[in-house]
mmCIF file of C-alpha atoms in Angstrom:
data_model
loop_
_atom_site.group_PDB
_atom_site.id
_atom_site.type_symbol
_atom_site.label_atom_id
_atom_site.label_comp_id
_atom_site.label_asym_id
_atom_site.label_seq_id
_atom_site.Cartn_x
_atom_site.Cartn_y
_atom_site.Cartn_z
ATOM 1 C CA UNK A 1 0.066 0.120 -0.157
ATOM 2 C CA UNK A 2 2.656 1.776 0.696
ATOM 3 C CA UNK A 3 3.284 2.807 -3.439
ATOM 4 C CA UNK A 4 -0.108 3.889 -3.811
ATOM 5 C CA UNK A 5 0.141 6.284 -0.769
ATOM 6 C CA UNK A 6 3.026 7.727 -2.898
ATOM 7 C CA UNK A 7 1.489 8.577 -6.057
ATOM 8 C CA UNK A 8 -1.230 9.622 -4.212
ATOM 9 C CA UNK A 9 0.355 12.295 -2.170
ATOM 10 C CA UNK A 10 2.157 13.491 -5.048
ATOM 11 C CA UNK A 11 -0.943 13.720 -7.434
ATOM 12 C CA UNK A 12 -2.485 15.574 -3.928
ATOM 13 C CA UNK A 13 0.194 18.012 -3.777
ATOM 14 C CA UNK A 14 0.128 18.587 -7.723
ATOM 15 C CA UNK A 15 -3.701 19.302 -7.290
ATOM 16 C CA UNK A 16 -3.486 21.729 -4.545
ATOM 17 C CA UNK A 17 -1.140 23.520 -6.067
ATOM 18 C CA UNK A 18 -2.628 23.490 -9.359
ATOM 19 C CA UNK A 19 -6.603 24.783 -8.852
ATOM 20 C CA UNK A 20 -5.687 27.725 -7.054
ATOM 21 C CA UNK A 21 -3.431 28.996 -10.097
ATOM 22 C CA UNK A 22 -6.227 27.914 -12.141
ATOM 23 C CA UNK A 23 -9.023 29.933 -10.732
ATOM 24 C CA UNK A 24 -6.833 33.470 -10.436
ATOM 25 C CA UNK A 25 -5.748 32.799 -14.150
ATOM 26 C CA UNK A 26 -9.231 32.350 -15.166
ATOM 27 C CA UNK A 27 -11.002 35.261 -12.988
ATOM 28 C CA UNK A 28 -8.610 37.660 -14.452
ATOM 29 C CA UNK A 29 -8.770 36.639 -17.760
ATOM 30 C CA UNK A 30 -12.736 35.439 -19.033
ATOM 31 C CA UNK A 31 -11.380 32.275 -19.798
ATOM 32 C CA UNK A 32 -13.945 29.160 -19.502
ATOM 33 C CA UNK A 33 -11.851 26.665 -19.927
ATOM 34 C CA UNK A 34 -9.343 27.820 -17.556
ATOM 35 C CA UNK A 35 -12.554 27.226 -14.731
ATOM 36 C CA UNK A 36 -13.219 24.042 -16.128
ATOM 37 C CA UNK A 37 -9.651 23.081 -15.796
ATOM 38 C CA UNK A 38 -9.937 24.799 -12.009
ATOM 39 C CA UNK A 39 -12.830 22.167 -11.224
ATOM 40 C CA UNK A 40 -11.098 19.559 -12.494
ATOM 41 C CA UNK A 41 -8.257 19.993 -10.469
ATOM 42 C CA UNK A 42 -9.876 20.629 -7.181
ATOM 43 C CA UNK A 43 -12.393 17.816 -8.071
ATOM 44 C CA UNK A 44 -9.227 15.747 -8.100
ATOM 45 C CA UNK A 45 -7.899 17.163 -4.787
ATOM 46 C CA UNK A 46 -11.045 16.213 -2.870
ATOM 47 C CA UNK A 47 -10.564 12.375 -4.830
ATOM 48 C CA UNK A 48 -7.156 12.096 -3.491
ATOM 49 C CA UNK A 49 -8.157 12.910 -0.081
ATOM 50 C CA UNK A 50 -10.953 10.644 -0.407
ATOM 51 C CA UNK A 51 -8.987 7.649 -1.180
ATOM 52 C CA UNK A 52 -6.188 8.182 1.503
ATOM 53 C CA UNK A 53 -9.640 8.441 3.839
ATOM 54 C CA UNK A 54 -10.674 4.941 2.118
ATOM 55 C CA UNK A 55 -7.300 3.351 2.259
ATOM 56 C CA UNK A 56 -7.191 4.665 5.944
ATOM 57 C CA UNK A 57 -10.872 2.837 6.841
ATOM 58 C CA UNK A 58 -9.915 -0.486 5.070
ATOM 59 C CA UNK A 59 -6.957 -1.132 7.239
ATOM 60 C CA UNK A 60 -9.498 -1.083 10.146
ATOM 61 C CA UNK A 61 -8.753 -4.436 11.983
ATOM 62 C CA UNK A 62 -12.048 -7.024 11.880
ATOM 63 C CA UNK A 63 -14.692 -6.909 14.882
ATOM 64 C CA UNK A 64 -18.262 -8.522 15.807
ATOM 65 C CA UNK A 65 -20.015 -6.415 13.290
ATOM 66 C CA UNK A 66 -17.379 -6.876 10.411
ATOM 67 C CA UNK A 67 -15.279 -10.082 11.224
ATOM 68 C CA UNK A 68 -13.659 -10.159 7.650
ATOM 69 C CA UNK A 69 -12.646 -6.942 8.521
ATOM 70 C CA UNK A 70 -12.830 -3.293 6.822
ATOM 71 C CA UNK A 71 -11.420 -3.793 3.679
ATOM 72 C CA UNK A 72 -13.663 -2.882 1.104
ATOM 73 C CA UNK A 73 -14.074 1.050 2.473
ATOM 74 C CA UNK A 74 -11.915 1.258 -0.279
ATOM 75 C CA UNK A 75 -13.608 -0.159 -3.251
ATOM 76 C CA UNK A 76 -16.748 1.841 -1.908
ATOM 77 C CA UNK A 77 -14.557 5.222 -1.440
ATOM 78 C CA UNK A 78 -13.140 4.489 -5.018
ATOM 79 C CA UNK A 79 -17.039 4.015 -6.687
ATOM 80 C CA UNK A 80 -17.854 7.559 -4.982
ATOM 81 C CA UNK A 81 -14.285 8.993 -6.496
ATOM 82 C CA UNK A 82 -16.109 7.603 -9.550
ATOM 83 C CA UNK A 83 -19.328 9.471 -9.283
ATOM 84 C CA UNK A 84 -17.700 12.628 -8.369
ATOM 85 C CA UNK A 85 -15.177 12.621 -11.736
ATOM 86 C CA UNK A 86 -18.394 12.097 -13.460
ATOM 87 C CA UNK A 87 -20.748 14.630 -11.390
ATOM 88 C CA UNK A 88 -18.681 17.196 -10.414
ATOM 89 C CA UNK A 89 -15.552 17.166 -12.589
ATOM 90 C CA UNK A 90 -17.309 16.186 -15.975
ATOM 91 C CA UNK A 91 -21.006 17.527 -16.042
ATOM 92 C CA UNK A 92 -19.771 21.125 -14.585
ATOM 93 C CA UNK A 93 -17.318 21.084 -17.247
ATOM 94 C CA UNK A 94 -20.178 20.466 -20.027
ATOM 95 C CA UNK A 95 -21.904 23.280 -18.338
ATOM 96 C CA UNK A 96 -19.392 25.233 -18.042
ATOM 97 C CA UNK A 97 -18.139 25.049 -21.691
ATOM 98 C CA UNK A 98 -21.721 24.974 -23.316
ATOM 99 C CA UNK A 99 -22.556 28.368 -21.693
ATOM 100 C CA UNK A 100 -19.461 29.704 -22.852
ATOM 101 C CA UNK A 101 -19.935 28.970 -26.456
ATOM 102 C CA UNK A 102 -23.529 30.047 -26.079
ATOM 103 C CA UNK A 103 -22.458 33.280 -24.947
ATOM 104 C CA UNK A 104 -18.748 33.675 -25.886
ATOM 105 C CA UNK A 105 -17.056 35.991 -24.425
ATOM 106 C CA UNK A 106 -13.938 37.265 -25.481
ATOM 107 C CA UNK A 107 -10.782 36.271 -23.749
ATOM 108 C CA UNK A 108 -8.137 39.009 -22.704
ATOM 109 C CA UNK A 109 -4.320 38.751 -22.330
ATOM 110 C CA UNK A 110 -4.029 35.080 -21.990
ATOM 111 C CA UNK A 111 -0.422 35.315 -21.589
ATOM 112 C CA UNK A 112 -1.093 34.197 -17.448
ATOM 113 C CA UNK A 113 -3.093 31.504 -18.352
ATOM 114 C CA UNK A 114 -0.399 29.443 -21.293
ATOM 115 C CA UNK A 115 2.499 30.330 -17.431
ATOM 116 C CA UNK A 116 -0.344 28.580 -15.529
ATOM 117 C CA UNK A 117 -0.289 25.406 -18.187
ATOM 118 C CA UNK A 118 2.782 25.242 -18.464
ATOM 119 C CA UNK A 119 3.440 24.954 -14.291
ATOM 120 C CA UNK A 120 0.350 22.455 -14.431
ATOM 121 C CA UNK A 121 1.265 20.270 -16.986
ATOM 122 C CA UNK A 122 4.678 19.772 -15.436
ATOM 123 C CA UNK A 123 3.073 19.814 -11.908
ATOM 124 C CA UNK A 124 0.568 16.891 -13.587
ATOM 125 C CA UNK A 125 3.193 15.791 -15.744
ATOM 126 C CA UNK A 126 5.801 14.568 -12.493
ATOM 127 C CA UNK A 127 2.417 13.533 -10.384
ATOM 128 C CA UNK A 128 1.752 10.743 -13.637
ATOM 129 C CA UNK A 129 5.107 9.804 -13.779
ATOM 130 C CA UNK A 130 5.523 8.786 -10.388
ATOM 131 C CA UNK A 131 2.042 7.546 -10.752
ATOM 132 C CA UNK A 132 2.733 5.091 -14.072
ATOM 133 C CA UNK A 133 6.128 3.833 -12.252
ATOM 134 C CA UNK A 134 4.152 2.929 -8.970
ATOM 135 C CA UNK A 135 1.795 0.956 -11.380
ATOM 136 C CA UNK A 136 4.250 -0.780 -13.522
ATOM 137 C CA UNK A 137 5.364 -2.445 -10.372
ATOM 138 C CA UNK A 138 2.432 -4.244 -9.822
ATOM 139 C CA UNK A 139 1.720 -4.858 -13.800
ATOM 140 C CA UNK A 140 3.869 -8.179 -13.702
ATOM 141 C CA UNK A 141 4.346 -8.131 -17.250
ATOM 142 C CA UNK A 142 0.878 -7.895 -18.429
ATOM 143 C CA UNK A 143 -0.385 -5.324 -21.304
ATOM 144 C CA UNK A 144 -1.874 -1.963 -19.704
ATOM 145 C CA UNK A 145 -5.418 -2.382 -20.345
ATOM 146 C CA UNK A 146 -5.161 -5.869 -18.588
ATOM 147 C CA UNK A 147 -3.336 -5.488 -15.335
ATOM 148 C CA UNK A 148 -6.262 -2.312 -14.656
ATOM 149 C CA UNK A 149 -9.082 -4.824 -15.669
ATOM 150 C CA UNK A 150 -7.454 -7.667 -13.160
ATOM 151 C CA UNK A 151 -5.983 -4.894 -10.407
ATOM 152 C CA UNK A 152 -8.131 -5.355 -7.624
ATOM 153 C CA UNK A 153 -6.629 -2.431 -6.235
ATOM 154 C CA UNK A 154 -8.761 0.410 -7.294
ATOM 155 C CA UNK A 155 -6.021 3.102 -5.395
ATOM 156 C CA UNK A 156 -3.169 1.861 -7.963
ATOM 157 C CA UNK A 157 -4.815 2.925 -11.829
ATOM 158 C CA UNK A 158 -7.231 5.560 -10.200
ATOM 159 C CA UNK A 159 -4.355 7.813 -9.816
ATOM 160 C CA UNK A 160 -2.846 7.061 -12.865
ATOM 161 C CA UNK A 161 -6.596 8.000 -14.767
ATOM 162 C CA UNK A 162 -6.848 10.966 -13.367
ATOM 163 C CA UNK A 163 -3.427 11.937 -14.101
ATOM 164 C CA UNK A 164 -3.891 10.619 -17.264
ATOM 165 C CA UNK A 165 -6.733 12.948 -18.199
ATOM 166 C CA UNK A 166 -5.041 15.825 -16.317
ATOM 167 C CA UNK A 167 -2.747 16.226 -18.683
ATOM 168 C CA UNK A 168 -4.835 15.068 -21.773
ATOM 169 C CA UNK A 169 -6.921 18.047 -20.395
ATOM 170 C CA UNK A 170 -4.303 20.401 -20.545
ATOM 171 C CA UNK A 171 -2.878 19.744 -24.124
ATOM 172 C CA UNK A 172 -6.580 20.004 -25.187
ATOM 173 C CA UNK A 173 -6.868 23.291 -23.584
ATOM 174 C CA UNK A 174 -3.602 24.813 -24.340
ATOM 175 C CA UNK A 175 -4.595 24.043 -28.234
ATOM 176 C CA UNK A 176 -7.713 25.335 -28.264
ATOM 177 C CA UNK A 177 -7.039 28.627 -26.205
ATOM 178 C CA UNK A 178 -4.223 29.364 -28.460
ATOM 179 C CA UNK A 179 -6.677 29.007 -31.740
ATOM 180 C CA UNK A 180 -9.351 30.930 -29.793
ATOM 181 C CA UNK A 181 -6.936 33.786 -29.137
ATOM 182 C CA UNK A 182 -4.751 33.967 -32.887
ATOM 183 C CA UNK A 183 -7.870 33.696 -34.926
ATOM 184 C CA UNK A 184 -10.539 35.546 -32.207
ATOM 185 C CA UNK A 185 -12.689 32.611 -32.030
ATOM 186 C CA UNK A 186 -13.761 32.941 -28.226
ATOM 187 C CA UNK A 187 -16.219 29.783 -28.947
ATOM 188 C CA UNK A 188 -13.098 27.377 -29.200
ATOM 189 C CA UNK A 189 -12.181 28.291 -25.113
ATOM 190 C CA UNK A 190 -16.154 26.756 -24.373
ATOM 191 C CA UNK A 191 -15.629 23.810 -27.057
ATOM 192 C CA UNK A 192 -11.458 23.180 -24.797
ATOM 193 C CA UNK A 193 -14.412 22.989 -22.125
ATOM 194 C CA UNK A 194 -16.647 20.565 -23.216
ATOM 195 C CA UNK A 195 -14.037 18.620 -24.063
ATOM 196 C CA UNK A 196 -12.392 17.860 -20.611
ATOM 197 C CA UNK A 197 -15.449 17.550 -19.469
ATOM 198 C CA UNK A 198 -16.293 14.552 -21.961
ATOM 199 C CA UNK A 199 -12.466 13.046 -20.848
ATOM 200 C CA UNK A 200 -13.883 13.243 -17.415
ATOM 201 C CA UNK A 201 -16.526 11.506 -17.842
ATOM 202 C CA UNK A 202 -14.924 9.007 -20.464
ATOM 203 C CA UNK A 203 -12.591 8.412 -17.539
ATOM 204 C CA UNK A 204 -15.209 8.036 -14.762
ATOM 205 C CA UNK A 205 -17.125 5.178 -16.672
ATOM 206 C CA UNK A 206 -14.150 3.386 -16.487
ATOM 207 C CA UNK A 207 -13.659 3.869 -12.889
ATOM 208 C CA UNK A 208 -17.013 3.323 -11.774
ATOM 209 C CA UNK A 209 -17.314 -0.675 -13.500
ATOM 210 C CA UNK A 210 -13.828 -1.409 -12.077
ATOM 211 C CA UNK A 211 -14.688 -0.123 -8.448
ATOM 212 C CA UNK A 212 -18.660 -1.801 -8.607
ATOM 213 C CA UNK A 213 -17.553 -4.868 -9.954
ATOM 214 C CA UNK A 214 -14.699 -5.197 -6.656
ATOM 215 C CA UNK A 215 -17.723 -3.764 -4.263
ATOM 216 C CA UNK A 216 -20.612 -6.400 -5.528
ATOM 217 C CA UNK A 217 -18.028 -9.155 -4.397
ATOM 218 C CA UNK A 218 -14.851 -10.164 -7.475
ATOM 219 C CA UNK A 219 -13.658 -13.439 -7.037
ATOM 220 C CA UNK A 220 -10.160 -14.748 -7.767
ATOM 221 C CA UNK A 221 -9.164 -15.490 -11.165
ATOM 222 C CA UNK A 222 -9.905 -18.840 -13.389
ATOM 223 C CA UNK A 223 -6.537 -19.636 -13.412
ATOM 224 C CA UNK A 224 -5.806 -19.164 -9.919
ATOM 225 C CA UNK A 225 -8.848 -21.080 -8.879
ATOM 226 C CA UNK A 226 -7.531 -24.315 -10.872
ATOM 227 C CA UNK A 227 -4.292 -24.051 -9.421
ATOM 228 C CA UNK A 228 -6.146 -23.849 -5.862
ATOM 229 C CA UNK A 229 -8.244 -27.159 -6.957
ATOM 230 C CA UNK A 230 -5.406 -28.876 -8.180
ATOM 231 C CA UNK A 231 -3.380 -28.228 -5.010
ATOM 232 C CA UNK A 232 -5.997 -29.117 -2.636
ATOM 233 C CA UNK A 233 -6.311 -32.422 -5.054
ATOM 234 C CA UNK A 234 -2.826 -33.221 -4.053
ATOM 235 C CA UNK A 235 -3.456 -34.044 -0.620
ATOM 236 C CA UNK A 236 -4.083 -37.886 -0.307
ATOM 237 C CA UNK A 237 -7.695 -37.602 1.840
ATOM 238 C CA UNK A 238 -8.986 -35.739 -1.197
ATOM 239 C CA UNK A 239 -10.886 -36.895 -4.122
ATOM 240 C CA UNK A 240 -12.074 -33.647 -5.944
ATOM 241 C CA UNK A 241 -12.702 -30.352 -5.497
ATOM 242 C CA UNK A 242 -16.232 -29.691 -5.862
ATOM 243 C CA UNK A 243 -16.257 -25.757 -5.924
ATOM 244 C CA UNK A 244 -14.739 -22.765 -5.484
ATOM 245 C CA UNK A 245 -15.633 -19.568 -4.122
ATOM 246 C CA UNK A 246 -14.055 -16.424 -3.611
ATOM 247 C CA UNK A 247 -14.387 -12.693 -3.001
ATOM 248 C CA UNK A 248 -11.276 -9.895 -2.838
ATOM 249 C CA UNK A 249 -12.333 -7.919 0.720
ATOM 250 C CA UNK A 250 -9.791 -5.849 -0.164
ATOM 251 C CA UNK A 251 -7.008 -5.705 -2.639
ATOM 252 C CA UNK A 252 -4.643 -7.671 0.184
ATOM 253 C CA UNK A 253 -6.990 -10.146 1.216
ATOM 254 C CA UNK A 254 -9.406 -12.808 -0.369
ATOM 255 C CA UNK A 255 -11.799 -15.033 1.314
ATOM 256 C CA UNK A 256 -11.913 -18.464 0.244
ATOM 257 C CA UNK A 257 -14.566 -21.467 0.829
ATOM 258 C CA UNK A 258 -13.958 -24.916 -0.888
ATOM 259 C CA UNK A 259 -16.189 -27.490 -1.291
ATOM 260 C CA UNK A 260 -14.309 -31.006 -1.468
ATOM 261 C CA UNK A 261 -14.791 -34.710 -1.801
ATOM 262 C CA UNK A 262 -13.415 -36.680 0.432
ATOM 263 C CA UNK A 263 -12.335 -40.451 0.625
ATOM 264 C CA UNK A 264 -15.153 -42.333 2.020
ATOM 265 C CA UNK A 265 -13.026 -44.248 4.598
ATOM 266 C CA UNK A 266 -12.029 -41.554 6.664
ATOM 267 C CA UNK A 267 -13.410 -40.417 10.165
ATOM 268 C CA UNK A 268 -14.042 -37.285 10.757
ATOM 269 C CA UNK A 269 -11.080 -36.757 12.668
ATOM 270 C CA UNK A 270 -8.616 -37.672 9.588
ATOM 271 C CA UNK A 271 -11.012 -34.977 7.495
ATOM 272 C CA UNK A 272 -10.508 -32.413 10.423
ATOM 273 C CA UNK A 273 -6.681 -32.905 10.053
ATOM 274 C CA UNK A 274 -7.047 -33.027 6.129
ATOM 275 C CA UNK A 275 -8.996 -29.772 6.274
ATOM 276 C CA UNK A 276 -5.639 -28.816 8.567
ATOM 277 C CA UNK A 277 -3.075 -29.682 5.769
ATOM 278 C CA UNK A 278 -4.771 -28.062 2.766
ATOM 279 C CA UNK A 279 -5.553 -24.693 4.656
ATOM 280 C CA UNK A 280 -2.628 -24.657 5.579
ATOM 281 C CA UNK A 281 -0.999 -25.184 2.306
ATOM 282 C CA UNK A 282 -3.291 -23.131 0.425
ATOM 283 C CA UNK A 283 -2.201 -19.735 3.231
ATOM 284 C CA UNK A 284 1.399 -21.078 2.062
ATOM 285 C CA UNK A 285 1.478 -20.577 -1.899
ATOM 286 C CA UNK A 286 -1.639 -17.949 -1.954
ATOM 287 C CA UNK A 287 -0.480 -14.809 0.717
ATOM 288 C CA UNK A 288 -3.480 -12.859 -0.054
ATOM 289 C CA UNK A 289 -5.930 -15.363 1.135
ATOM 290 C CA UNK A 290 -6.177 -15.308 4.756
ATOM 291 C CA UNK A 291 -9.832 -17.309 5.654
ATOM 292 C CA UNK A 292 -10.052 -20.388 4.306
ATOM 293 C CA UNK A 293 -13.424 -21.986 4.890
ATOM 294 C CA UNK A 294 -13.554 -26.002 3.611
ATOM 295 C CA UNK A 295 -16.979 -27.540 3.504
ATOM 296 C CA UNK A 296 -16.607 -31.484 2.541
ATOM 297 C CA UNK A 297 -19.193 -32.855 0.242
#
């Protein structure tokens, strides 16, 4: 989790620095796209704080009311973050952009906007570089998209997506703001704001999809299930592994239930010993499996 903390803290620092300067520049130069970028950075700052809160809550130890712990808190807060990106980031930026397309305002000298955008690109680019570096450590040779789909830790790829969207949005704003000012087409400033909003809506859908899947109780991958099944069947007491049920309680904690067909001649004591053996083998081989429930068929 330390890696996630590093990328989240770097993103939080970048967004705090940027949000204020974007709002000031936008107010001074009448630029709707700069105001949208300010909204974007404010939402990102709130999101990083919520992620850190989710990470902290997910570490709470198990208690009577939550015997499997609080790991799913992280999935819940990641889902909240995706809704915030959609509602506050995407929808507000699109609304702001449409208003400025309908009633365009001529932009004042955009010099300070460019200074803020260049500084923002440096901050966001640095944050994205750190986030990608940390995410690469968890990819294990998988392609990017596969790694995101298979990842059980939304905090690891959420920051990559947010920073990636920020860099893309800043690039769009810089290009369209330059054309808007050079050719006196103020509507393009509003269009930049709409494009930033659409980028955020796209990102929010991907994050919501992944977070929802984990929140609803996503299980282990089929190949891992097969390995666990074969591992259980190596025990001399086992005839066959009938079924495996699993769910991720947190990125680092799996709950596993095996329904196992044991040899008919075994008595209760021998089955109990076999269950202890199988449980220990699975935990040794798969450190993320914290709870193993074995049910004889």
